[in-house]
Amino acid sequence: MMVDTHAHIYLEAFDEDFDDMLERAFQQGVTKIYMPNIDHTSIDRMLQVEMDFDRCYPMMGLHPCSVNAKFEKELYLVEDWLNKRGFSAIGEIGIDLYWDKTFWEQQKEAFKIQVEWAKQFKLPVVIHCRESIDETIQLIDELNDNDLSGVFHCFTGDLKQAKRIVELGFYVGIGGVSTFKNGGLDQVLTEVSIDHILLETDSPYLAPTPHRGKRNEPSYLGLVASKLSDLMELPLDEITARTTENANELFKPIGTR
């Protein structure tokens, strides 16, 4: 049993074989798939997947790469949806300094607003932090309290950063990068307890070896779990069981918080 805590399965990359893709995932033991939102363009497709498949759970949030000079309009829509119905998390939100630093200040403002909504609605946050792990850790440190929980998704940082995330009470999301030859996570995963790790694919991105460079999908989650088993020297069954427990602890059933 495994939980894919981060997969964009509603994207057009899956249009041609969506049903088969999901069936492969379920056959490989993936019991739940959590879907992070991107912006207003992804909401309808994401909610349609939720309606059609009862093991796929939506989040609501504004992705940092969709933050621009008029981001407030997007946030009004996010807030409206949060007030209308339940979601599994606020996500994906965060800071992205890889592509463009033009809207760095706006990204910070959007992040802070959405973190406060997470506290208000008692939901975890799912954090994107590409080329911005230290900056995002600092923001969480300033905003953190007993009402805040979440995961640093697609973690690619070093051991010091991972330990700081754990100290803040957050999980570390591990995906396909852990299987890359020069991914660098082998030096991290030997020192971080499985109690603080979630499995994810980030489908359709960052497919694990041996599928690197191709479309990723939730059925590949077992490759990530297997790599963790090797690196952490823990039985595969323990990896899957404990990361599933972690996911179930963080993501409560929609409407129960």
mmCIF file of C-alpha atoms in Angstrom:
data_model
loop_
_atom_site.group_PDB
_atom_site.id
_atom_site.type_symbol
_atom_site.label_atom_id
_atom_site.label_comp_id
_atom_site.label_asym_id
_atom_site.label_seq_id
_atom_site.Cartn_x
_atom_site.Cartn_y
_atom_site.Cartn_z
ATOM 1 C CA MET A 1 0.000 0.000 0.000
ATOM 2 C CA MET A 2 1.392 3.400 -1.014
ATOM 3 C CA VAL A 3 0.126 6.975 -1.202
ATOM 4 C CA ASP A 4 1.221 9.313 -3.996
ATOM 5 C CA THR A 5 1.098 12.613 -2.129
ATOM 6 C CA HIS A 6 1.754 14.798 -5.191
ATOM 7 C CA ALA A 7 0.617 14.081 -8.754
ATOM 8 C CA HIS A 8 -0.803 16.351 -11.460
ATOM 9 C CA ILE A 9 -2.774 13.557 -13.122
ATOM 10 C CA TYR A 10 -5.395 15.972 -14.457
ATOM 11 C CA LEU A 11 -2.951 17.471 -16.975
ATOM 12 C CA GLU A 12 -3.222 16.878 -20.724
ATOM 13 C CA ALA A 13 -0.183 14.605 -20.622
ATOM 14 C CA PHE A 14 -2.534 11.849 -19.434
ATOM 15 C CA ASP A 15 -5.435 12.430 -21.801
ATOM 16 C CA GLU A 16 -4.676 9.552 -24.151
ATOM 17 C CA ASP A 17 -4.445 6.789 -21.527
ATOM 18 C CA PHE A 18 -5.933 8.206 -18.343
ATOM 19 C CA ASP A 19 -7.972 5.169 -17.296
ATOM 20 C CA ASP A 20 -5.110 2.771 -18.029
ATOM 21 C CA MET A 21 -2.675 5.017 -16.163
ATOM 22 C CA LEU A 22 -4.846 4.954 -13.053
ATOM 23 C CA GLU A 23 -5.391 1.216 -13.302
ATOM 24 C CA ARG A 24 -1.630 0.658 -13.448
ATOM 25 C CA ALA A 25 -1.224 2.773 -10.320
ATOM 26 C CA PHE A 26 -3.885 0.886 -8.388
ATOM 27 C CA GLN A 27 -2.437 -2.463 -9.489
ATOM 28 C CA GLN A 28 0.959 -1.370 -8.161
ATOM 29 C CA GLY A 29 -0.532 -0.705 -4.733
ATOM 30 C CA VAL A 30 -1.145 3.049 -4.903
ATOM 31 C CA THR A 31 -4.244 3.501 -2.753
ATOM 32 C CA LYS A 32 -4.563 7.292 -2.836
ATOM 33 C CA ILE A 33 -3.423 10.089 -5.124
ATOM 34 C CA TYR A 34 -3.321 13.700 -3.914
ATOM 35 C CA MET A 35 -3.638 16.334 -6.635
ATOM 36 C CA PRO A 36 -2.119 19.807 -6.128
ATOM 37 C CA ASN A 37 -3.772 22.699 -7.908
ATOM 38 C CA ILE A 38 -1.837 25.081 -10.159
ATOM 39 C CA ASP A 39 -4.127 28.048 -10.887
ATOM 40 C CA HIS A 40 -7.588 28.823 -12.313
ATOM 41 C CA THR A 41 -6.842 26.830 -15.483
ATOM 42 C CA SER A 42 -6.452 23.523 -13.637
ATOM 43 C CA ILE A 43 -9.401 23.579 -11.235
ATOM 44 C CA ASP A 44 -12.142 22.167 -13.456
ATOM 45 C CA ARG A 45 -10.043 19.274 -14.738
ATOM 46 C CA MET A 46 -8.808 18.431 -11.251
ATOM 47 C CA LEU A 47 -12.295 18.400 -9.744
ATOM 48 C CA GLN A 48 -13.565 16.265 -12.627
ATOM 49 C CA VAL A 49 -10.952 13.637 -11.765
ATOM 50 C CA GLU A 50 -12.077 13.738 -8.143
ATOM 51 C CA MET A 51 -15.692 13.268 -9.235
ATOM 52 C CA ASP A 52 -14.889 10.316 -11.475
ATOM 53 C CA PHE A 53 -12.401 8.492 -9.232
ATOM 54 C CA ASP A 54 -12.890 8.268 -5.494
ATOM 55 C CA ARG A 55 -9.218 7.656 -4.637
ATOM 56 C CA CYS A 56 -8.037 10.969 -6.093
ATOM 57 C CA TYR A 57 -8.104 13.957 -3.762
ATOM 58 C CA PRO A 58 -7.796 17.655 -4.725
ATOM 59 C CA MET A 59 -5.920 20.475 -3.050
ATOM 60 C CA MET A 60 -6.545 24.180 -3.554
ATOM 61 C CA GLY A 61 -3.852 26.802 -3.954
ATOM 62 C CA LEU A 62 -1.892 29.025 -6.317
ATOM 63 C CA HIS A 63 1.404 27.700 -7.684
ATOM 64 C CA PRO A 64 4.259 30.228 -7.377
ATOM 65 C CA CYS A 65 4.979 30.035 -11.114
ATOM 66 C CA SER A 66 1.460 31.370 -11.693
ATOM 67 C CA VAL A 67 2.050 34.386 -9.449
ATOM 68 C CA ASN A 68 2.367 37.644 -11.370
ATOM 69 C CA ALA A 69 1.523 41.325 -10.954
ATOM 70 C CA LYS A 70 -2.200 40.471 -10.866
ATOM 71 C CA PHE A 71 -1.987 37.481 -8.539
ATOM 72 C CA GLU A 72 -4.687 38.848 -6.230
ATOM 73 C CA LYS A 73 -7.350 37.869 -8.766
ATOM 74 C CA GLU A 74 -6.144 34.260 -8.611
ATOM 75 C CA LEU A 75 -6.143 34.333 -4.817
ATOM 76 C CA TYR A 76 -9.739 35.576 -4.723
ATOM 77 C CA LEU A 77 -10.687 32.443 -6.645
ATOM 78 C CA VAL A 78 -8.692 30.206 -4.312
ATOM 79 C CA GLU A 79 -10.367 31.749 -1.287
ATOM 80 C CA ASP A 80 -13.799 31.396 -2.867
ATOM 81 C CA TRP A 81 -13.251 27.676 -3.435
ATOM 82 C CA LEU A 82 -11.963 27.172 0.108
ATOM 83 C CA ASN A 83 -15.147 28.723 1.422
ATOM 84 C CA LYS A 84 -17.374 26.623 -0.851
ATOM 85 C CA ARG A 85 -16.142 23.094 -0.148
ATOM 86 C CA GLY A 86 -13.480 20.957 1.488
ATOM 87 C CA PHE A 87 -10.019 20.182 0.152
ATOM 88 C CA SER A 88 -7.220 17.919 1.318
ATOM 89 C CA ALA A 89 -4.608 20.698 1.589
ATOM 90 C CA ILE A 90 -3.569 24.182 0.550
ATOM 91 C CA GLY A 91 -1.302 23.529 -2.395
ATOM 92 C CA GLU A 92 0.717 23.715 -4.191
ATOM 93 C CA ILE A 93 2.081 26.975 -2.881
ATOM 94 C CA GLY A 94 5.554 28.321 -2.295
ATOM 95 C CA ILE A 95 8.511 30.076 -3.862
ATOM 96 C CA ASP A 96 10.153 29.402 -7.238
ATOM 97 C CA LEU A 97 13.334 31.321 -8.024
ATOM 98 C CA TYR A 98 14.494 29.004 -10.811
ATOM 99 C CA TRP A 99 12.678 30.396 -13.826
ATOM 100 C CA ASP A 100 12.173 34.039 -12.945
ATOM 101 C CA LYS A 101 12.778 36.271 -9.930
ATOM 102 C CA THR A 102 10.633 39.124 -11.266
ATOM 103 C CA PHE A 103 7.734 38.423 -8.907
ATOM 104 C CA TRP A 104 9.710 37.335 -5.849
ATOM 105 C CA GLU A 105 7.961 39.843 -3.595
ATOM 106 C CA GLN A 106 4.541 38.849 -4.931
ATOM 107 C CA GLN A 107 5.373 35.174 -4.424
ATOM 108 C CA LYS A 108 6.198 35.860 -0.786
ATOM 109 C CA GLU A 109 2.955 37.756 -0.274
ATOM 110 C CA ALA A 110 0.873 35.069 -1.967
ATOM 111 C CA PHE A 111 2.609 32.404 0.128
ATOM 112 C CA LYS A 112 1.976 34.199 3.404
ATOM 113 C CA ILE A 113 -1.701 34.742 2.583
ATOM 114 C CA GLN A 114 -2.211 31.091 1.715
ATOM 115 C CA VAL A 115 -0.402 29.887 4.824
ATOM 116 C CA GLU A 116 -2.799 31.952 6.910
ATOM 117 C CA TRP A 117 -5.714 30.323 5.082
ATOM 118 C CA ALA A 118 -4.223 26.929 5.923
ATOM 119 C CA LYS A 119 -4.354 27.846 9.590
ATOM 120 C CA GLN A 120 -7.879 29.198 9.255
ATOM 121 C CA PHE A 121 -9.214 26.105 7.489
ATOM 122 C CA LYS A 122 -7.008 23.726 9.503
ATOM 123 C CA LEU A 123 -5.386 22.280 6.398
ATOM 124 C CA PRO A 124 -1.778 21.276 5.722
ATOM 125 C CA VAL A 125 0.312 23.181 3.188
ATOM 126 C CA VAL A 126 2.090 21.542 0.270
ATOM 127 C CA ILE A 127 5.162 23.621 -0.471
ATOM 128 C CA HIS A 128 7.018 24.131 -3.750
ATOM 129 C CA CYS A 129 10.534 25.475 -3.149
ATOM 130 C CA ARG A 130 12.604 25.248 -6.308
ATOM 131 C CA GLU A 131 15.914 27.078 -5.889
ATOM 132 C CA SER A 132 14.433 28.604 -2.727
ATOM 133 C CA ILE A 133 14.660 26.075 0.081
ATOM 134 C CA ASP A 134 16.435 28.371 2.533
ATOM 135 C CA GLU A 135 14.146 31.300 1.730
ATOM 136 C CA THR A 136 11.055 29.119 2.169
ATOM 137 C CA ILE A 137 12.314 27.603 5.405
ATOM 138 C CA GLN A 138 12.815 31.134 6.747
ATOM 139 C CA LEU A 139 9.250 32.102 5.780
ATOM 140 C CA ILE A 140 7.802 29.008 7.456
ATOM 141 C CA ASP A 141 9.897 29.684 10.553
ATOM 142 C CA GLU A 142 8.334 33.157 10.772
ATOM 143 C CA LEU A 143 4.781 31.896 10.188
ATOM 144 C CA ASN A 144 4.911 28.597 12.041
ATOM 145 C CA ASP A 145 2.699 27.760 15.004
ATOM 146 C CA ASN A 146 0.742 24.815 16.396
ATOM 147 C CA ASP A 147 -1.914 25.228 13.697
ATOM 148 C CA LEU A 148 0.479 24.771 10.774
ATOM 149 C CA SER A 149 1.597 21.501 9.199
ATOM 150 C CA GLY A 150 2.692 20.389 5.786
ATOM 151 C CA VAL A 151 5.311 18.987 3.455
ATOM 152 C CA PHE A 152 8.220 20.426 1.493
ATOM 153 C CA HIS A 153 7.383 18.724 -1.785
ATOM 154 C CA CYS A 154 10.040 17.462 -4.223
ATOM 155 C CA PHE A 155 12.855 17.940 -1.732
ATOM 156 C CA THR A 156 16.269 18.239 -3.381
ATOM 157 C CA GLY A 157 18.216 19.963 -0.627
ATOM 158 C CA ASP A 158 21.011 18.967 1.722
ATOM 159 C CA LEU A 159 20.989 17.307 5.135
ATOM 160 C CA LYS A 160 21.088 20.576 7.072
ATOM 161 C CA GLN A 161 17.990 21.800 5.228
ATOM 162 C CA ALA A 162 16.190 18.488 5.710
ATOM 163 C CA LYS A 163 16.877 18.538 9.451
ATOM 164 C CA ARG A 164 15.595 22.097 9.712
ATOM 165 C CA ILE A 165 12.373 21.126 7.931
ATOM 166 C CA VAL A 166 11.882 18.247 10.350
ATOM 167 C CA GLU A 167 12.577 20.545 13.318
ATOM 168 C CA LEU A 168 9.782 22.816 12.078
ATOM 169 C CA GLY A 169 7.409 19.841 12.223
ATOM 170 C CA PHE A 170 7.124 19.365 8.467
ATOM 171 C CA TYR A 171 7.487 16.328 6.246
ATOM 172 C CA VAL A 172 9.989 15.902 3.422
ATOM 173 C CA GLY A 173 8.459 14.847 0.089
ATOM 174 C CA ILE A 174 10.666 12.385 -1.795
ATOM 175 C CA GLY A 175 10.168 11.477 -5.455
ATOM 176 C CA GLY A 176 12.038 10.482 -8.582
ATOM 177 C CA VAL A 177 15.114 12.620 -7.887
ATOM 178 C CA SER A 178 16.049 10.112 -5.175
ATOM 179 C CA THR A 179 16.740 7.557 -7.930
ATOM 180 C CA PHE A 180 18.981 9.827 -10.017
ATOM 181 C CA LYS A 181 22.662 8.925 -10.058
ATOM 182 C CA ASN A 182 23.768 12.439 -9.066
ATOM 183 C CA GLY A 183 20.577 13.508 -7.296
ATOM 184 C CA GLY A 184 22.415 14.006 -4.004
ATOM 185 C CA LEU A 185 19.672 12.609 -1.789
ATOM 186 C CA ASP A 186 21.683 9.524 -0.863
ATOM 187 C CA GLN A 187 23.539 11.712 1.647
ATOM 188 C CA VAL A 188 20.249 12.922 3.131
ATOM 189 C CA LEU A 189 18.047 9.854 3.285
ATOM 190 C CA THR A 190 20.534 7.877 5.327
ATOM 191 C CA GLU A 191 20.204 10.469 8.107
ATOM 192 C CA VAL A 192 16.483 11.367 8.100
ATOM 193 C CA SER A 193 13.960 9.168 9.882
ATOM 194 C CA ILE A 194 11.279 7.474 7.791
ATOM 195 C CA ASP A 195 8.801 9.043 10.233
ATOM 196 C CA HIS A 196 9.327 12.376 8.440
ATOM 197 C CA ILE A 197 9.104 11.250 4.808
ATOM 198 C CA LEU A 198 6.278 11.165 2.279
ATOM 199 C CA LEU A 199 6.354 9.438 -1.106
ATOM 200 C CA GLU A 200 5.395 11.351 -4.250
ATOM 201 C CA THR A 201 5.829 11.248 -8.013
ATOM 202 C CA ASP A 202 5.075 14.832 -9.112
ATOM 203 C CA SER A 203 3.615 13.219 -12.235
ATOM 204 C CA PRO A 204 3.986 13.871 -15.104
ATOM 205 C CA TYR A 205 7.356 15.361 -14.135
ATOM 206 C CA LEU A 206 10.627 13.929 -12.777
ATOM 207 C CA ALA A 207 10.141 10.276 -13.642
ATOM 208 C CA PRO A 208 12.404 7.965 -11.637
ATOM 209 C CA THR A 209 15.146 5.849 -13.136
ATOM 210 C CA PRO A 210 14.821 3.884 -15.454
ATOM 211 C CA HIS A 211 12.101 6.144 -16.895
ATOM 212 C CA ARG A 212 14.014 9.394 -16.432
ATOM 213 C CA GLY A 213 13.252 11.890 -19.174
ATOM 214 C CA LYS A 214 9.894 10.290 -19.975
ATOM 215 C CA ARG A 215 6.410 11.004 -18.643
ATOM 216 C CA ASN A 216 6.083 10.149 -14.969
ATOM 217 C CA GLU A 217 3.000 8.453 -13.536
ATOM 218 C CA PRO A 218 1.804 7.223 -10.114
ATOM 219 C CA SER A 219 2.512 3.566 -10.942
ATOM 220 C CA TYR A 220 6.226 4.414 -10.711
ATOM 221 C CA LEU A 221 5.915 5.256 -7.015
ATOM 222 C CA GLY A 222 7.197 1.806 -6.104
ATOM 223 C CA LEU A 223 10.537 2.655 -7.724
ATOM 224 C CA VAL A 224 10.903 5.550 -5.288
ATOM 225 C CA ALA A 225 9.946 3.338 -2.348
ATOM 226 C CA SER A 226 12.442 0.700 -3.458
ATOM 227 C CA LYS A 227 15.242 3.266 -3.669
ATOM 228 C CA LEU A 228 14.418 4.512 -0.168
ATOM 229 C CA SER A 229 14.493 0.919 1.060
ATOM 230 C CA ASP A 230 18.022 0.515 -0.300
ATOM 231 C CA LEU A 231 19.322 3.852 0.976
ATOM 232 C CA MET A 232 17.715 3.665 4.425
ATOM 233 C CA GLU A 233 18.407 -0.067 4.837
ATOM 234 C CA LEU A 234 14.799 -0.734 5.788
ATOM 235 C CA PRO A 235 12.503 -3.449 4.405
ATOM 236 C CA LEU A 236 10.356 -2.266 1.508
ATOM 237 C CA ASP A 237 7.194 -3.196 3.407
ATOM 238 C CA GLU A 238 8.266 -0.901 6.247
ATOM 239 C CA ILE A 239 8.954 1.958 3.839
ATOM 240 C CA THR A 240 5.527 1.692 2.241
ATOM 241 C CA ALA A 241 3.658 1.142 5.514
ATOM 242 C CA ARG A 242 5.258 4.003 7.414
ATOM 243 C CA THR A 243 5.092 6.537 4.596
ATOM 244 C CA THR A 244 1.421 5.631 4.171
ATOM 245 C CA GLU A 245 0.898 6.246 7.888
ATOM 246 C CA ASN A 246 2.636 9.604 7.511
ATOM 247 C CA ALA A 247 0.398 10.560 4.588
ATOM 248 C CA ASN A 248 -2.733 9.555 6.469
ATOM 249 C CA GLU A 249 -1.596 11.603 9.439
ATOM 250 C CA LEU A 250 -1.026 14.728 7.366
ATOM 251 C CA PHE A 251 -3.952 14.490 4.953
ATOM 252 C CA LYS A 252 -7.192 13.914 6.825
ATOM 253 C CA PRO A 253 -10.380 12.969 4.932
ATOM 254 C CA ILE A 254 -11.908 15.983 3.220
ATOM 255 C CA GLY A 255 -14.415 17.719 5.424
ATOM 256 C CA THR A 256 -13.250 16.208 8.717
ATOM 257 C CA ARG A 257 -10.921 18.965 9.933
#
